[in-house]
mmCIF file of C-alpha atoms and ligand atoms in Angstrom:
data_model
loop_
_atom_site.group_PDB
_atom_site.id
_atom_site.type_symbol
_atom_site.label_atom_id
_atom_site.label_comp_id
_atom_site.label_asym_id
_atom_site.label_seq_id
_atom_site.Cartn_x
_atom_site.Cartn_y
_atom_site.Cartn_z
ATOM 1 C CA MET A 1 -22.133 29.494 56.582
ATOM 2 C CA PRO A 2 -21.079 32.046 59.235
ATOM 3 C CA GLN A 3 -21.057 35.577 57.776
ATOM 4 C CA GLY A 4 -17.312 36.050 58.296
ATOM 5 C CA GLU A 5 -16.548 33.036 56.114
ATOM 6 C CA GLU A 6 -18.008 34.720 53.027
ATOM 7 C CA LEU A 7 -15.565 37.602 53.461
ATOM 8 C CA THR A 8 -12.644 35.231 54.040
ATOM 9 C CA ARG A 9 -13.532 33.113 51.018
ATOM 10 C CA ALA A 10 -13.881 36.160 48.763
ATOM 11 C CA ALA A 11 -10.501 37.490 49.918
ATOM 12 C CA TYR A 12 -8.639 34.215 49.344
ATOM 13 C CA ASP A 13 -10.375 33.656 46.004
ATOM 14 C CA THR A 14 -9.005 37.060 44.949
ATOM 15 C CA VAL A 15 -5.422 36.565 46.143
ATOM 16 C CA ALA A 16 -5.092 32.807 45.488
ATOM 17 C CA ASP A 17 -2.587 33.023 42.631
ATOM 18 C CA LEU A 18 -0.501 35.646 44.407
ATOM 19 C CA TYR A 19 -0.470 33.532 47.579
ATOM 20 C CA ALA A 20 0.365 30.299 45.744
ATOM 21 C CA ASP A 21 3.149 31.916 43.699
ATOM 22 C CA THR A 22 4.664 33.655 46.747
ATOM 23 C CA PHE A 23 4.592 30.705 49.133
ATOM 24 C CA THR A 24 5.295 27.532 47.177
ATOM 25 C CA ALA A 25 6.639 25.490 50.094
ATOM 26 C CA THR A 26 7.797 26.350 53.629
ATOM 27 C CA GLU A 27 9.508 29.696 52.876
ATOM 28 C CA PRO A 28 8.006 31.589 55.878
ATOM 29 C CA GLU A 29 8.576 28.784 58.416
ATOM 30 C CA GLN A 30 11.450 28.559 60.876
ATOM 31 C CA PRO A 31 13.146 25.230 61.734
ATOM 32 C CA LEU A 32 11.577 25.503 65.205
ATOM 33 C CA GLU A 33 7.968 25.302 64.013
ATOM 34 C CA LEU A 34 8.837 22.727 61.362
ATOM 35 C CA ALA A 35 10.173 20.648 64.260
ATOM 36 C CA MET A 36 6.682 20.900 65.795
ATOM 37 C CA VAL A 37 5.228 19.612 62.511
ATOM 38 C CA ASP A 38 7.639 16.666 62.676
ATOM 39 C CA HIS A 39 6.721 16.052 66.321
ATOM 40 C CA PHE A 40 3.023 16.079 65.385
ATOM 41 C CA VAL A 41 3.612 13.520 62.635
ATOM 42 C CA ALA A 42 5.663 11.331 64.983
ATOM 43 C CA LEU A 43 2.680 11.201 67.380
ATOM 44 C CA LEU A 44 0.325 9.859 64.703
ATOM 45 C CA GLY A 45 1.621 6.362 64.026
ATOM 46 C CA HIS A 46 2.260 4.551 60.745
ATOM 47 C CA ARG A 47 1.045 6.074 57.439
ATOM 48 C CA PRO A 48 -1.464 8.330 59.215
ATOM 49 C CA ARG A 49 -4.425 9.899 57.476
ATOM 50 C CA VAL A 50 -4.117 13.650 58.064
ATOM 51 C CA LEU A 51 -6.661 16.353 57.291
ATOM 52 C CA ASP A 52 -4.883 19.550 56.241
ATOM 53 C CA ALA A 53 -7.713 21.732 57.501
ATOM 54 C CA GLY A 54 -7.499 25.081 55.712
ATOM 55 C CA CYS A 55 -4.863 23.806 53.290
ATOM 56 C CA GLY A 56 -4.906 26.955 51.164
ATOM 57 C CA ALA A 57 -2.951 26.374 47.955
ATOM 58 C CA GLY A 58 -1.631 23.119 49.388
ATOM 59 C CA ARG A 59 1.995 23.995 50.102
ATOM 60 C CA MET A 60 2.090 21.895 53.329
ATOM 61 C CA LEU A 61 0.645 18.748 51.701
ATOM 62 C CA PRO A 62 4.030 17.549 50.330
ATOM 63 C CA ARG A 63 5.672 18.362 53.659
ATOM 64 C CA LEU A 64 3.220 16.048 55.426
ATOM 65 C CA ALA A 65 3.500 13.379 52.724
ATOM 66 C CA VAL A 66 7.290 13.296 52.754
ATOM 67 C CA ARG A 67 7.117 12.522 56.473
ATOM 68 C CA GLY A 68 4.890 9.504 55.754
ATOM 69 C CA CYS A 69 1.385 10.974 56.077
ATOM 70 C CA ARG A 70 -1.537 10.451 53.720
ATOM 71 C CA PRO A 71 -2.843 14.035 53.588
ATOM 72 C CA HIS A 72 -6.219 15.319 52.402
ATOM 73 C CA GLY A 73 -6.648 19.076 52.002
ATOM 74 C CA VAL A 74 -9.833 21.034 52.612
ATOM 75 C CA ASP A 75 -10.284 24.776 52.232
ATOM 76 C CA LEU A 76 -13.045 27.368 52.113
ATOM 77 C CA SER A 77 -11.733 29.044 48.959
ATOM 78 C CA PRO A 78 -12.403 27.312 45.618
ATOM 79 C CA GLU A 79 -9.570 29.294 44.032
ATOM 80 C CA MET A 80 -7.075 28.173 46.679
ATOM 81 C CA VAL A 81 -8.228 24.571 46.172
ATOM 82 C CA ARG A 82 -7.859 25.014 42.400
ATOM 83 C CA ARG A 83 -4.213 25.939 42.972
ATOM 84 C CA ALA A 84 -3.743 23.101 45.472
ATOM 85 C CA LEU A 85 -4.953 20.622 42.856
ATOM 86 C CA ALA A 86 -2.901 22.249 40.093
ATOM 87 C CA ASP A 87 0.340 22.492 42.092
ATOM 88 C CA HIS A 88 -0.009 19.468 44.392
ATOM 89 C CA GLY A 89 -2.343 17.189 42.481
ATOM 90 C CA ALA A 90 -0.844 14.050 44.009
ATOM 91 C CA TYR A 91 -3.013 14.747 47.053
ATOM 92 C CA PRO A 92 -6.802 15.094 47.236
ATOM 93 C CA SER A 93 -8.089 18.564 48.127
ATOM 94 C CA THR A 94 -11.701 19.617 48.399
ATOM 95 C CA VAL A 95 -13.701 22.771 49.069
ATOM 96 C CA GLY A 96 -15.338 22.917 52.476
ATOM 97 C CA SER A 97 -15.764 24.821 55.714
ATOM 98 C CA LEU A 98 -14.066 24.107 59.013
ATOM 99 C CA THR A 99 -17.403 24.844 60.674
ATOM 100 C CA ASP A 100 -19.054 21.872 58.940
ATOM 101 C CA LEU A 101 -16.511 19.278 57.788
ATOM 102 C CA ALA A 102 -17.796 16.764 55.229
ATOM 103 C CA PHE A 103 -15.980 13.855 56.868
ATOM 104 C CA ALA A 104 -17.092 11.022 59.121
ATOM 105 C CA ASP A 105 -16.494 10.895 62.860
ATOM 106 C CA ASP A 106 -13.079 9.430 63.808
ATOM 107 C CA GLU A 107 -11.892 9.497 60.162
ATOM 108 C CA PHE A 108 -8.405 10.981 60.635
ATOM 109 C CA ASP A 109 -5.347 10.177 62.737
ATOM 110 C CA GLY A 110 -4.363 13.847 62.666
ATOM 111 C CA VAL A 111 -5.906 17.231 61.926
ATOM 112 C CA PHE A 112 -3.391 19.865 60.841
ATOM 113 C CA SER A 113 -4.505 23.489 61.016
ATOM 114 C CA TRP A 114 -1.639 25.642 59.802
ATOM 115 C CA TYR A 115 -2.718 29.277 60.243
ATOM 116 C CA SER A 116 -6.286 28.406 59.220
ATOM 117 C CA THR A 117 -8.210 29.311 62.400
ATOM 118 C CA ILE A 118 -6.767 32.839 62.285
ATOM 119 C CA HIS A 119 -9.760 34.177 60.344
ATOM 120 C CA THR A 120 -12.331 32.576 62.655
ATOM 121 C CA PRO A 121 -13.957 34.976 65.129
ATOM 122 C CA ASP A 122 -13.935 33.966 68.803
ATOM 123 C CA ALA A 123 -17.689 33.297 68.616
ATOM 124 C CA ASP A 124 -17.178 30.549 65.994
ATOM 125 C CA LEU A 125 -13.901 29.088 67.259
ATOM 126 C CA ASP A 126 -15.404 26.457 69.594
ATOM 127 C CA ARG A 127 -17.549 25.165 66.723
ATOM 128 C CA VAL A 128 -14.471 24.834 64.476
ATOM 129 C CA LEU A 129 -12.428 23.099 67.190
ATOM 130 C CA ALA A 130 -15.334 20.722 67.904
ATOM 131 C CA GLU A 131 -15.514 19.789 64.213
ATOM 132 C CA MET A 132 -11.788 19.101 64.152
ATOM 133 C CA ALA A 133 -12.123 16.938 67.286
ATOM 134 C CA ARG A 134 -15.105 15.082 65.798
ATOM 135 C CA VAL A 135 -13.228 13.882 62.692
ATOM 136 C CA LEU A 136 -10.219 12.744 64.790
ATOM 137 C CA ARG A 137 -10.052 9.152 65.931
ATOM 138 C CA PRO A 138 -9.667 8.552 69.663
ATOM 139 C CA GLY A 139 -5.946 8.926 70.373
ATOM 140 C CA GLY A 140 -5.527 11.210 67.344
ATOM 141 C CA HIS A 141 -3.853 14.624 67.467
ATOM 142 C CA LEU A 142 -4.764 18.143 66.428
ATOM 143 C CA LEU A 143 -2.166 20.793 65.570
ATOM 144 C CA LEU A 144 -2.977 24.513 65.481
ATOM 145 C CA ALA A 145 -0.568 27.243 64.321
ATOM 146 C CA PHE A 146 -1.424 30.921 64.731
ATOM 147 C CA GLN A 147 -0.062 34.396 65.355
ATOM 148 C CA ILE A 148 0.095 35.288 69.038
ATOM 149 C CA GLY A 149 -1.596 38.466 70.189
ATOM 150 C CA GLU A 150 -4.954 39.960 71.015
ATOM 151 C CA GLY A 151 -7.728 41.547 69.013
ATOM 152 C CA VAL A 152 -8.584 41.664 65.334
ATOM 153 C CA ARG A 153 -6.732 43.241 62.416
ATOM 154 C CA ASP A 154 -7.659 43.837 58.765
ATOM 155 C CA ILE A 155 -4.664 42.482 56.816
ATOM 156 C CA GLY A 156 -6.382 43.204 53.480
ATOM 157 C CA PRO A 157 -4.457 46.454 52.870
ATOM 158 C CA GLY A 158 -1.254 44.364 52.657
ATOM 159 C CA PHE A 159 -2.485 43.053 49.315
ATOM 160 C CA ALA A 160 -3.133 46.516 47.834
ATOM 161 C CA ALA A 161 0.474 46.876 46.647
ATOM 162 C CA HIS A 162 -0.178 43.784 44.512
ATOM 163 C CA GLY A 163 -3.339 45.297 42.999
ATOM 164 C CA HIS A 164 -5.875 43.444 45.157
ATOM 165 C CA GLN A 165 -8.527 45.276 47.185
ATOM 166 C CA VAL A 166 -9.755 42.852 49.838
ATOM 167 C CA THR A 167 -10.922 42.828 53.428
ATOM 168 C CA LEU A 168 -9.363 39.987 55.414
ATOM 169 C CA LEU A 169 -9.818 39.929 59.169
ATOM 170 C CA ARG A 170 -7.207 38.159 61.277
ATOM 171 C CA TYR A 171 -7.883 37.254 64.904
ATOM 172 C CA HIS A 172 -4.849 37.113 67.184
ATOM 173 C CA ARG A 173 -4.866 34.840 70.227
ATOM 174 C CA ARG A 174 -2.681 33.687 73.056
ATOM 175 C CA VAL A 175 -1.949 30.042 73.820
ATOM 176 C CA GLN A 176 -3.660 30.517 77.189
ATOM 177 C CA ASP A 177 -6.834 31.580 75.315
ATOM 178 C CA VAL A 178 -6.834 28.536 73.035
ATOM 179 C CA ALA A 179 -5.740 25.776 75.453
ATOM 180 C CA PRO A 180 -8.839 26.012 77.728
ATOM 181 C CA ARG A 181 -11.112 25.772 74.680
ATOM 182 C CA LEU A 182 -9.376 22.519 73.698
ATOM 183 C CA GLU A 183 -9.493 21.226 77.260
ATOM 184 C CA ARG A 184 -13.247 21.900 77.452
ATOM 185 C CA LEU A 185 -13.563 19.583 74.433
ATOM 186 C CA GLY A 186 -11.652 16.912 76.362
ATOM 187 C CA MET A 187 -8.472 17.549 74.344
ATOM 188 C CA PRO A 188 -5.488 18.247 76.620
ATOM 189 C CA VAL A 189 -2.577 20.182 75.122
ATOM 190 C CA VAL A 190 0.446 17.875 74.857
ATOM 191 C CA ALA A 191 2.946 20.255 73.221
ATOM 192 C CA ARG A 192 3.173 23.998 72.801
ATOM 193 C CA LEU A 193 5.633 26.351 71.120
ATOM 194 C CA GLU A 194 5.757 30.122 71.466
ATOM 195 C CA ARG A 195 8.464 32.139 69.774
ATOM 196 C CA GLY A 196 9.115 35.817 69.199
ATOM 197 C CA PRO A 197 8.940 37.471 65.772
ATOM 198 C CA LEU A 198 11.943 37.044 63.487
ATOM 199 C CA GLY A 199 13.071 39.152 60.546
ATOM 200 C CA SER A 200 10.189 41.131 59.064
ATOM 201 C CA GLU A 201 7.514 39.223 60.995
ATOM 202 C CA PRO A 202 5.373 41.622 63.015
ATOM 203 C CA ASP A 203 4.020 39.040 65.461
ATOM 204 C CA PRO A 204 5.107 36.195 67.743
ATOM 205 C CA GLN A 205 3.998 32.738 66.599
ATOM 206 C CA ALA A 206 2.475 29.717 68.339
ATOM 207 C CA VAL A 207 2.051 26.028 67.555
ATOM 208 C CA VAL A 208 -0.153 23.923 69.840
ATOM 209 C CA ILE A 209 -0.747 20.152 69.711
ATOM 210 C CA ALA A 210 -3.698 18.568 71.524
ATOM 211 C CA ARG A 211 -4.682 14.927 71.885
ATOM 212 C CA ARG A 212 -8.077 13.293 71.708
ATOM 213 C CA PRO A 213 -8.159 10.791 74.577
ATOM 214 C CA THR A 214 -8.807 7.128 73.854
ATOM 215 C CA GLY A 215 -11.340 6.445 76.578
HETATM 216 C C1 LIG B 301 -3.220 31.982 55.981
HETATM 217 S S1 LIG B 301 -3.964 30.854 54.882
HETATM 218 C C2 LIG B 301 -3.030 29.377 55.269
HETATM 219 C C3 LIG B 301 -3.138 28.349 54.195
HETATM 220 C C4 LIG B 301 -2.232 27.134 54.371
HETATM 221 N N1 LIG B 301 -2.536 26.419 55.594
HETATM 222 C C5 LIG B 301 -0.788 27.573 54.339
HETATM 223 O O1 LIG B 301 -0.115 27.522 55.376
HETATM 224 O O2 LIG B 301 -0.335 27.998 53.279
HETATM 225 C C6 LIG B 301 -5.530 30.529 55.664
HETATM 226 C C7 LIG B 301 -6.386 29.530 54.880
HETATM 227 O O3 LIG B 301 -7.444 29.085 55.725
HETATM 228 C C8 LIG B 301 -8.622 29.003 54.958
HETATM 229 N N2 LIG B 301 -9.767 29.167 55.869
HETATM 230 C C9 LIG B 301 -10.013 30.197 56.696
HETATM 231 N N3 LIG B 301 -11.162 29.996 57.368
HETATM 232 C C10 LIG B 301 -11.639 28.801 56.936
HETATM 233 C C11 LIG B 301 -12.792 28.039 57.240
HETATM 234 N N4 LIG B 301 -13.697 28.473 58.127
HETATM 235 N N5 LIG B 301 -12.997 26.867 56.599
HETATM 236 C C12 LIG B 301 -12.076 26.399 55.692
HETATM 237 N N6 LIG B 301 -10.954 27.086 55.371
HETATM 238 C C13 LIG B 301 -10.735 28.268 55.980
HETATM 239 C C14 LIG B 301 -8.510 30.162 53.967
HETATM 240 O O4 LIG B 301 -9.362 29.984 52.844
HETATM 241 C C15 LIG B 301 -7.029 30.124 53.626
HETATM 242 O O5 LIG B 301 -6.756 29.324 52.502
#
């Protein structure tokens, strides 16, 4: 396991209940990015199998299911997965790393990464994207959501007011940094959204959809 993952897992294990109780559904999302989720689902075909890669406490699993997907969650943090199973037990969720997915090649019609690559350092990002591409069937789609920006930030201090002392590094990227990595894997970007921060959000947000070619 890459060293950074141990820190990320420890942080999310610590804040899992706070996270799950604060975000039970799509409270932080704007209609614009939820429209990208709907567009992603529409690209996948009938009753698609979707890997919610970095599902956290599982709040997006019902959102995918209500649109007709058959979602399976996977997350690094056993405590986040415990809450996913407790709160959204209608859907399977398992503990695992995005750097080494325990799924067969071509197993999913879609891979959905909703703010889950944000803790992956640049040096490990290609490996994570390659794993996501590997488990996608030819013609399948990958969605990535992330905060736009540059550099790394420790967002751990944000949890101190809630009594949690954690270190949690968040890597900010631009769409033009991510798209070439996908294209090098043979996955052209087929949709992209960039929007400015709204309300108390400090950062602009991006959603990118890429397609695994059929031939
Ligand atoms: C910001 S949370 C988002 C969770 C969920 N997608 C949501 O929107 O509520 C990031 C999640 O990604 C998971 N994660 C980060 N790096 C991971 C990795 N390398 N493998 C698996 N999960 C990872 C964390 O454990 C955490 O639950």
